[in-house]
Short mmCIF file of C-alpha atoms and ligand atoms in Angstrom, two decimals:
data_model
loop_
_atom_site.label_atom_id
_atom_site.label_comp_id
_atom_site.label_asym_id
_atom_site.label_seq_id
_atom_site.Cartn_x
_atom_site.Cartn_y
_atom_site.Cartn_z
CA MET A 16 10.84 -141.91 3.46
CA PRO A 17 12.44 -141.20 6.87
CA SER A 18 12.24 -137.59 7.86
CA ASP A 19 16.01 -137.03 7.89
CA LEU A 20 16.17 -138.09 4.30
CA VAL A 21 13.28 -135.74 3.37
CA TRP A 22 15.13 -132.80 4.96
CA SER A 23 18.39 -133.51 3.22
CA LYS A 24 16.74 -134.20 -0.16
CA LEU A 25 14.83 -130.95 0.10
CA GLN A 26 18.00 -129.03 0.85
CA GLU A 27 19.70 -130.72 -2.07
CA LEU A 28 16.81 -129.72 -4.30
CA ARG A 29 17.10 -126.09 -3.06
CA ASP A 30 20.84 -125.92 -3.75
CA ASN A 31 20.45 -127.44 -7.22
CA ALA A 32 17.61 -125.07 -8.07
CA LEU A 33 19.52 -122.00 -6.87
CA SER A 34 22.57 -122.77 -8.95
CA ALA A 35 20.51 -123.80 -12.03
CA ILE A 36 18.58 -120.54 -11.89
CA ALA A 37 21.69 -118.42 -11.38
CA SER A 38 23.28 -119.93 -14.47
CA ALA A 39 20.16 -119.68 -16.72
CA SER A 40 21.38 -118.32 -20.05
CA ASP A 41 18.24 -116.39 -21.06
CA GLU A 42 14.64 -115.57 -20.10
CA ASN A 43 13.26 -118.70 -21.86
CA ALA A 44 15.50 -120.98 -19.82
CA LEU A 45 14.34 -119.14 -16.73
CA THR A 46 10.66 -119.78 -17.58
CA THR A 47 11.37 -123.51 -18.00
CA LEU A 48 13.14 -123.64 -14.63
CA GLN A 49 10.30 -121.74 -12.98
CA LYS A 50 7.84 -124.39 -14.14
CA LYS A 51 10.20 -127.23 -13.13
CA TYR A 52 10.69 -126.04 -9.56
CA LEU A 53 7.77 -123.84 -8.62
CA GLY A 54 4.93 -125.01 -10.92
CA LYS A 55 1.81 -126.65 -9.45
CA LYS A 56 3.26 -130.03 -10.36
CA GLY A 57 6.82 -128.83 -9.76
CA GLU A 58 9.52 -130.42 -7.66
CA VAL A 59 9.06 -128.25 -4.57
CA GLN A 60 5.33 -128.93 -4.40
CA ALA A 61 6.00 -132.67 -4.83
CA TYR A 62 7.59 -132.72 -1.37
CA MET A 63 4.21 -132.05 0.17
CA GLN A 64 3.31 -135.67 -0.72
CA HIS A 65 5.72 -136.81 2.01
CA MET A 66 3.42 -135.24 4.61
CA LYS A 67 1.47 -138.42 5.09
CA GLU A 68 4.67 -140.36 5.83
CA LEU A 69 5.60 -138.02 8.70
CA SER A 70 4.50 -137.87 12.32
CA ALA A 71 2.10 -135.18 13.54
CA GLU A 72 4.98 -133.08 15.04
CA GLU A 73 7.10 -133.32 11.91
CA ARG A 74 4.42 -132.23 9.46
CA PRO A 75 4.44 -128.48 10.31
CA LYS A 76 8.23 -128.58 10.11
CA LEU A 77 8.03 -129.93 6.57
CA GLY A 78 5.46 -127.25 5.64
CA ALA A 79 7.76 -124.50 6.98
CA LEU A 80 10.78 -125.94 5.23
CA VAL A 81 8.97 -126.22 1.89
CA ASN A 82 7.88 -122.57 2.24
CA GLU A 83 11.38 -121.44 3.05
CA VAL A 84 12.81 -123.31 0.07
CA ARG A 85 10.11 -121.80 -2.18
CA ASP A 86 10.91 -118.26 -0.91
CA ARG A 87 14.62 -118.67 -1.53
CA ILE A 88 14.03 -120.01 -5.04
CA GLU A 89 11.57 -117.19 -5.84
CA ALA A 90 14.06 -114.56 -4.67
CA ARG A 91 16.74 -116.09 -6.87
CA PHE A 92 14.31 -116.00 -9.84
CA ALA A 93 13.67 -112.26 -9.29
CA GLU A 94 17.41 -111.47 -9.06
CA THR A 95 18.25 -113.48 -12.15
CA GLU A 96 15.35 -112.01 -14.12
CA LYS A 97 16.62 -108.48 -13.44
CA LYS A 98 20.20 -109.47 -14.26
CA LEU A 99 19.10 -110.93 -17.62
CA ALA A 100 16.91 -107.88 -18.46
CA ASP A 101 19.78 -105.49 -17.69
CA ALA A 102 22.13 -107.55 -19.81
CA ARG A 103 19.62 -107.54 -22.70
CA LEU A 104 19.27 -103.75 -22.47
CA MET A 105 23.03 -103.28 -22.51
CA ALA A 106 23.34 -105.60 -25.50
CA ASP A 107 20.58 -103.68 -27.33
CA LEU A 108 22.26 -100.38 -26.64
CA LYS A 109 25.57 -101.72 -27.94
CA LEU A 110 23.87 -103.03 -31.07
CA ARG A 111 22.20 -99.70 -31.80
CA HIS A 112 25.43 -97.74 -31.47
CA GLU A 113 23.67 -94.85 -29.70
CA ASP A 114 25.53 -91.59 -30.17
CA LEU A 115 25.05 -89.90 -26.84
CA SER A 116 26.83 -86.77 -28.03
CA LEU A 117 24.02 -85.93 -30.53
CA PRO A 118 22.01 -82.84 -29.52
CA GLY A 119 18.48 -83.64 -28.23
CA ARG A 120 15.38 -83.13 -30.38
CA ILE A 121 13.53 -79.95 -29.44
CA PRO A 122 9.80 -80.72 -29.17
CA ASN A 123 7.37 -78.46 -31.03
CA ARG A 124 6.00 -75.97 -28.54
CA GLY A 125 2.42 -74.74 -28.77
CA ALA A 126 1.58 -71.10 -28.14
CA GLU A 127 -1.42 -68.97 -27.37
CA HIS A 128 -3.38 -67.90 -30.48
CA PRO A 129 -2.92 -64.15 -31.06
CA LEU A 130 -6.66 -63.59 -30.62
CA GLN A 131 -6.66 -65.46 -27.33
CA GLU A 132 -3.65 -63.48 -26.20
CA THR A 133 -5.33 -60.18 -27.10
CA GLN A 134 -8.54 -61.22 -25.35
CA ARG A 135 -6.59 -62.12 -22.21
CA GLU A 136 -4.75 -58.79 -22.28
CA ILE A 137 -8.02 -56.84 -22.60
CA GLU A 138 -9.59 -58.91 -19.82
CA ASP A 139 -6.60 -58.33 -17.54
CA ILE A 140 -6.88 -54.55 -17.96
CA PHE A 141 -10.55 -54.54 -16.91
CA LEU A 142 -10.15 -57.19 -14.21
CA SER A 143 -7.48 -54.97 -12.64
CA MET A 144 -10.08 -52.16 -12.53
CA GLY A 145 -12.57 -54.32 -10.61
CA PHE A 146 -14.68 -55.62 -13.52
CA GLU A 147 -15.91 -59.21 -13.47
CA ILE A 148 -16.37 -61.58 -16.41
CA ALA A 149 -19.92 -62.43 -17.54
CA ARG A 150 -20.96 -64.76 -20.33
CA GLY A 151 -24.00 -65.39 -22.49
CA PRO A 152 -25.10 -67.93 -25.13
CA GLN A 153 -23.95 -67.73 -28.75
CA SER A 154 -27.32 -68.91 -30.03
CA GLU A 155 -29.53 -66.14 -28.76
CA TRP A 156 -33.15 -65.12 -28.78
CA ASP A 157 -34.25 -62.14 -30.88
CA TYR A 158 -35.47 -60.61 -27.62
CA PHE A 159 -32.00 -60.32 -26.02
CA ASN A 160 -30.09 -59.60 -29.25
CA PHE A 161 -32.47 -56.90 -30.50
CA GLU A 162 -35.77 -56.21 -28.77
CA ALA A 163 -34.52 -55.70 -25.19
CA LEU A 164 -31.76 -53.54 -26.67
CA ASN A 165 -34.29 -51.09 -28.01
CA PHE A 166 -34.31 -52.37 -31.60
CA PRO A 167 -38.05 -52.46 -32.39
CA ALA A 168 -39.22 -55.16 -34.85
CA ASP A 169 -38.67 -54.10 -38.47
CA HIS A 170 -36.54 -51.17 -37.33
CA PRO A 171 -33.93 -50.41 -40.04
CA ALA A 172 -31.17 -50.42 -37.36
CA ARG A 173 -31.38 -54.25 -37.39
CA ASP A 174 -29.84 -54.14 -40.88
CA MET A 175 -26.66 -52.66 -39.36
CA GLN A 176 -25.85 -56.20 -38.22
CA ASP A 177 -26.64 -58.78 -40.91
CA THR A 178 -28.05 -61.63 -38.88
CA LEU A 179 -27.68 -65.42 -39.30
CA MET A 180 -30.99 -67.02 -38.28
CA LEU A 181 -31.33 -70.54 -36.85
CA GLU A 182 -34.11 -72.99 -37.67
CA ASN A 183 -35.64 -72.99 -34.17
CA GLY A 184 -36.39 -69.26 -34.43
CA SER A 185 -33.32 -68.19 -32.47
CA LEU A 186 -30.29 -66.54 -34.08
CA LEU A 187 -26.51 -66.43 -33.83
CA ARG A 188 -25.84 -63.38 -31.69
CA THR A 189 -24.54 -60.50 -33.76
CA HIS A 190 -22.81 -58.79 -30.83
CA THR A 191 -22.05 -59.33 -27.13
CA SER A 192 -24.55 -56.63 -26.08
CA PRO A 193 -27.29 -59.22 -25.22
CA VAL A 194 -25.17 -60.09 -22.18
CA GLN A 195 -25.99 -56.58 -20.87
CA VAL A 196 -29.68 -57.33 -20.29
CA ARG A 197 -29.05 -60.92 -19.21
CA THR A 198 -26.68 -59.61 -16.52
CA MET A 199 -29.07 -56.87 -15.38
CA LEU A 200 -31.82 -59.48 -14.94
CA CYS A 201 -29.54 -61.66 -12.78
CA TYR A 202 -27.74 -59.13 -10.59
CA GLU A 203 -28.65 -56.01 -8.63
CA PRO A 204 -26.70 -52.85 -9.49
CA PRO A 205 -24.02 -51.64 -9.07
CA ILE A 206 -22.80 -53.81 -11.95
CA ARG A 207 -19.33 -53.78 -13.47
CA ILE A 208 -18.75 -56.54 -16.02
CA ILE A 209 -16.96 -57.39 -19.21
CA ALA A 210 -18.42 -60.09 -21.49
CA PRO A 211 -16.03 -61.66 -23.99
CA GLY A 212 -17.40 -63.99 -26.66
CA THR A 213 -17.87 -65.14 -30.24
CA VAL A 214 -20.34 -63.31 -32.44
CA TYR A 215 -21.59 -63.86 -36.00
CA ARG A 216 -22.63 -61.68 -38.93
CA ARG A 217 -23.10 -62.07 -42.67
CA ASP A 218 -19.97 -60.11 -43.35
CA ASP A 219 -16.84 -61.17 -45.23
CA ASP A 220 -13.90 -59.08 -46.45
CA VAL A 221 -10.31 -58.35 -45.42
CA THR A 222 -11.36 -56.53 -42.24
CA HIS A 223 -14.68 -58.29 -41.56
CA SER A 224 -15.19 -61.96 -40.74
CA PRO A 225 -18.50 -63.88 -40.44
CA VAL A 226 -17.25 -65.24 -37.10
CA PHE A 227 -15.43 -62.80 -34.87
CA HIS A 228 -15.02 -61.86 -31.22
CA GLN A 229 -16.08 -58.94 -29.10
CA ILE A 230 -15.71 -57.85 -25.52
CA GLU A 231 -18.64 -55.99 -24.05
CA GLY A 232 -18.14 -53.64 -21.12
CA LEU A 233 -20.98 -52.54 -18.84
CA HIS A 234 -20.89 -50.32 -15.78
CA ILE A 235 -24.06 -49.41 -13.89
CA GLU A 236 -23.76 -47.16 -10.88
CA LYS A 237 -25.42 -44.05 -9.47
CA GLY A 238 -24.35 -40.80 -11.16
CA LEU A 239 -22.31 -42.15 -14.07
CA ASN A 240 -21.88 -39.95 -17.14
CA LEU A 241 -19.92 -39.82 -20.40
CA THR A 242 -16.77 -38.54 -18.71
CA HIS A 243 -16.52 -41.74 -16.67
CA LEU A 244 -16.78 -43.73 -19.89
CA ARG A 245 -14.14 -41.55 -21.51
CA GLY A 246 -11.78 -41.93 -18.55
CA ILE A 247 -11.99 -45.72 -18.50
CA LEU A 248 -11.58 -46.00 -22.28
CA GLN A 249 -8.59 -43.64 -22.18
CA LEU A 250 -7.00 -45.89 -19.56
CA PHE A 251 -7.83 -48.97 -21.65
CA ALA A 252 -6.29 -47.48 -24.82
CA GLN A 253 -3.12 -46.46 -22.98
CA SER A 254 -2.71 -49.87 -21.35
CA MET A 255 -3.27 -51.61 -24.67
CA PHE A 256 -1.48 -49.40 -27.20
CA GLY A 257 1.04 -47.40 -25.14
CA LYS A 258 0.88 -44.69 -22.50
CA ASP A 259 0.90 -41.79 -24.98
CA THR A 260 -2.14 -43.06 -26.90
CA LYS A 261 -4.80 -40.38 -27.43
CA ILE A 262 -8.47 -41.19 -27.97
CA ARG A 263 -11.37 -39.22 -29.38
CA LEU A 264 -15.12 -39.74 -29.13
CA ARG A 265 -17.24 -39.17 -32.26
CA PRO A 266 -21.04 -38.95 -32.16
CA SER A 267 -22.66 -42.11 -33.50
CA PHE A 268 -25.84 -44.15 -33.19
CA PHE A 269 -26.71 -47.43 -31.47
CA PRO A 270 -30.34 -48.08 -30.48
CA PHE A 271 -29.25 -49.23 -27.02
CA THR A 272 -27.12 -46.22 -26.02
CA GLU A 273 -27.96 -42.53 -25.81
CA PRO A 274 -25.77 -40.67 -26.52
CA SER A 275 -23.74 -43.11 -28.63
CA VAL A 276 -20.15 -42.69 -29.70
CA GLU A 277 -17.50 -44.30 -31.85
CA VAL A 278 -14.11 -44.27 -30.16
CA ASP A 279 -10.95 -43.69 -32.23
CA ILE A 280 -7.32 -43.88 -31.19
CA ALA A 281 -4.67 -41.60 -32.66
CA CYS A 282 -2.93 -43.68 -35.35
CA ILE A 283 -0.25 -45.75 -33.66
CA PHE A 284 1.49 -46.40 -36.99
CA CYS A 285 2.13 -42.87 -38.29
CA HIS A 286 1.48 -40.79 -35.14
CA GLN A 287 -1.17 -38.86 -37.06
CA LYS A 288 0.99 -37.95 -40.05
CA GLY A 289 -1.40 -39.94 -42.23
CA CYS A 290 -0.79 -43.49 -43.50
CA ARG A 291 -2.49 -46.47 -45.16
CA MET A 292 -3.62 -47.91 -41.80
CA CYS A 293 -5.52 -44.75 -40.78
CA LYS A 294 -6.49 -44.02 -44.39
CA GLY A 295 -4.63 -40.72 -44.12
CA CYS A 296 -6.84 -39.21 -41.40
CA GLY A 297 -4.63 -39.89 -38.36
CA TRP A 298 -7.36 -41.70 -36.37
CA ILE A 299 -8.38 -45.37 -36.22
CA GLU A 300 -11.78 -46.51 -34.97
CA ILE A 301 -11.56 -49.16 -32.25
CA LEU A 302 -14.96 -49.54 -30.63
CA GLY A 303 -18.56 -48.43 -30.18
CA ALA A 304 -19.85 -47.14 -26.85
CA GLY A 305 -22.36 -44.89 -25.12
CA MET A 306 -24.58 -44.28 -22.11
CA VAL A 307 -27.03 -47.15 -21.62
CA ASP A 308 -30.44 -46.12 -22.97
CA PRO A 309 -33.09 -45.82 -20.18
CA ASN A 310 -35.31 -48.28 -22.11
CA VAL A 311 -32.58 -50.92 -21.86
CA LEU A 312 -32.20 -50.34 -18.10
CA ARG A 313 -35.97 -50.80 -17.74
CA GLU A 314 -35.80 -54.11 -19.69
CA GLY A 315 -33.18 -55.17 -17.14
CA HIS A 316 -35.56 -54.18 -14.28
CA ILE A 317 -33.29 -51.30 -13.25
CA ASP A 318 -34.77 -47.88 -12.49
CA PRO A 319 -33.19 -45.28 -14.84
CA GLU A 320 -34.24 -42.50 -12.43
CA VAL A 321 -31.86 -43.96 -9.83
CA TRP A 322 -29.14 -45.67 -11.83
CA SER A 323 -27.20 -44.81 -14.94
CA GLY A 324 -24.71 -46.80 -16.95
CA TRP A 325 -22.25 -46.82 -19.78
CA ALA A 326 -21.35 -49.65 -22.14
CA PHE A 327 -18.91 -50.39 -24.92
CA GLY A 328 -18.25 -53.17 -27.41
CA VAL A 329 -14.77 -53.74 -28.82
CA GLY A 330 -13.77 -56.14 -31.62
CA ILE A 331 -10.91 -58.40 -30.47
CA GLU A 332 -9.71 -59.00 -34.05
CA ARG A 333 -9.63 -55.25 -34.63
CA VAL A 334 -7.39 -54.70 -31.58
CA ALA A 335 -5.12 -57.66 -32.47
CA MET A 336 -4.79 -56.37 -36.06
CA LEU A 337 -3.72 -52.96 -34.79
CA LEU A 338 -1.31 -54.39 -32.23
CA HIS A 339 0.47 -56.58 -34.78
CA GLY A 340 0.00 -54.48 -37.94
CA ILE A 341 -2.10 -57.20 -39.62
CA THR A 342 -4.15 -56.08 -42.61
CA ASP A 343 -6.11 -59.26 -43.46
CA ILE A 344 -8.45 -60.62 -40.74
CA ARG A 345 -8.63 -64.05 -42.43
CA LEU A 346 -5.07 -64.83 -41.31
CA PHE A 347 -6.42 -65.39 -37.78
CA PHE A 348 -8.68 -68.22 -38.89
CA GLU A 349 -6.63 -70.12 -41.47
CA SER A 350 -4.50 -72.05 -38.93
CA ASP A 351 -1.42 -71.43 -41.09
CA LEU A 352 1.59 -72.20 -38.89
CA ARG A 353 3.81 -69.86 -40.93
CA PHE A 354 1.59 -67.04 -39.61
CA LEU A 355 0.82 -68.38 -36.13
CA SER A 356 4.38 -69.38 -35.23
CA GLN A 357 5.43 -65.73 -35.49
CA PHE A 358 3.53 -65.09 -32.24
CA ARG A 359 5.37 -67.77 -30.26
CA VAL A 360 7.07 -66.35 -27.21
C1 FA5 B 426 -21.61 -53.29 -31.86
O1 FA5 B 426 -21.52 -54.50 -32.10
C2 FA5 B 426 -22.18 -52.79 -30.55
N1 FA5 B 426 -22.83 -53.87 -29.87
C3 FA5 B 426 -21.07 -52.18 -29.73
C4 FA5 B 426 -21.58 -51.40 -28.55
C5 FA5 B 426 -21.67 -52.01 -27.32
C6 FA5 B 426 -21.97 -50.07 -28.71
C7 FA5 B 426 -22.15 -51.30 -26.22
C8 FA5 B 426 -22.46 -49.35 -27.63
C9 FA5 B 426 -22.52 -49.98 -26.39
P1 FA5 B 426 -20.38 -52.56 -34.01
O2 FA5 B 426 -21.27 -53.19 -34.97
O3 FA5 B 426 -19.80 -51.25 -34.39
O4 FA5 B 426 -21.06 -52.37 -32.60
O5 FA5 B 426 -19.20 -53.57 -33.66
C10 FA5 B 426 -18.24 -53.28 -32.66
C11 FA5 B 426 -16.85 -53.68 -33.13
O6 FA5 B 426 -16.84 -55.03 -33.60
C12 FA5 B 426 -16.36 -52.87 -34.34
O7 FA5 B 426 -15.73 -51.70 -33.90
C13 FA5 B 426 -15.38 -53.82 -35.00
O8 FA5 B 426 -14.11 -53.71 -34.37
C14 FA5 B 426 -15.93 -55.17 -34.66
N2 FA5 B 426 -16.62 -55.78 -35.80
C15 FA5 B 426 -17.85 -55.54 -36.28
N3 FA5 B 426 -18.14 -56.35 -37.32
C16 FA5 B 426 -17.05 -57.14 -37.50
C17 FA5 B 426 -16.72 -58.20 -38.39
N4 FA5 B 426 -17.58 -58.67 -39.30
N5 FA5 B 426 -15.50 -58.78 -38.27
C18 FA5 B 426 -14.62 -58.36 -37.34
N6 FA5 B 426 -14.87 -57.38 -36.44
C19 FA5 B 426 -16.07 -56.77 -36.53
#
C-alpha cells in the first residue's frame, strides 16, 4: 500500500475508533471495542504489518503515528470509562432513593474499663511524685513471692494468701510484693517505683475475686521512716478520694514489713456518721503498708544499716469500688455492657 494511503487509512481508523468509543452504551460495549482496536490482534496493531511495504525513512514515521493513534484511543477509553461509571453510580443512587436528610448512625464508642481507669489514675498520682513503673511476672517463683519476703517455709503467714500452684513448681503470684525484691536486685538505691499488675488467690465472694489487681509502691532512700509513708499515702488518698479525705494507720502484720500497718480512709459515703459501706465504724480499709523489713532489703542486696524503705500494696478493685459505690466485685469481670456503659465518658 502506498504510504499516503497508509497515513490516511490510519487517521480514518483513529477517527472511527474515537467516535465509536465515545458513543459506547455501557462497560461491556467498551470492553468489546477495546479488544477490537487495541488488542494484540486489534486494528491498530494490524497497521504494523505495513512496515515492510515502506521505505527505511518512512518506517519510523509509521511507528510514531501508530503510537500516537494508540495513545489517543487509550485516553478516550479512560474518559469514557469514567463517564460510564459516574452515570452508573448516579443511576444506582436514584434507584435506591437515598434520603439524605436522615440523621447519621452514631457508631458504638468503646471506653476504658473502670479498673483500667482507676489503675491509670493511681499511676498518674505516683508518676507525678517521681515514681517509675516496674513490672514482674504473674507466674512467680516461691522464692520471690514468699521466701525473699521473709515468709519462711511452712510459716503460717503463707495461709494469709491462699495460693494457686502451677505444675512446674512455680505459682500464680498472690500479690505484687515480689516486684520489690526483683527491683532491688536490678537497680541501685535510691529506688522509687510503683508496680501495677494482676494477682491471684483462692478467694471468691462479693468483695474478693480469685483474679484481681494490685499496685505495689516501694521507696528506698537514706533516712526514711513511717512519717514519710504516712505523708505520701495522705497525699494519695486526697488526690484519689477528695482533698478533705482523712487517713489513719492501724498496727498490722506482714512478714515483709516492720512495723506493718493497715491504712483506712474516713468513710467517703457517710463522712463517719456510720453506714453500710463502712459497717458503721466510719473508716474503710484501703491498703496494707509498712517499713521494709531489713531481711527483705538484705535479700535485695541492699544494706539495711545504710538504707531504709517503705512499701504499700493497694487493691485496684477496692479503690474502684469505693470511687463508684460498687458493692459486688464480680461486676468488673462479667463484661456486662449494662454495667460497663455507665462508665463511658
Ligand atoms: C498484700 O497483698 C500485701 N502484699 C500488701 C503490702 C505491700 C503490705 C507492701 C505491706 C507492704 P493484702 O493481702 O492485705 O496485702 O492485700 C492488699 C489489698 O489487696 C487489700 O487491701 C485488698 O484491697 C486487696 N485484695 C486482697 N485480696 C483480694 C481479693 N481476693 N480480691 C480483691 N482484692 C483483694
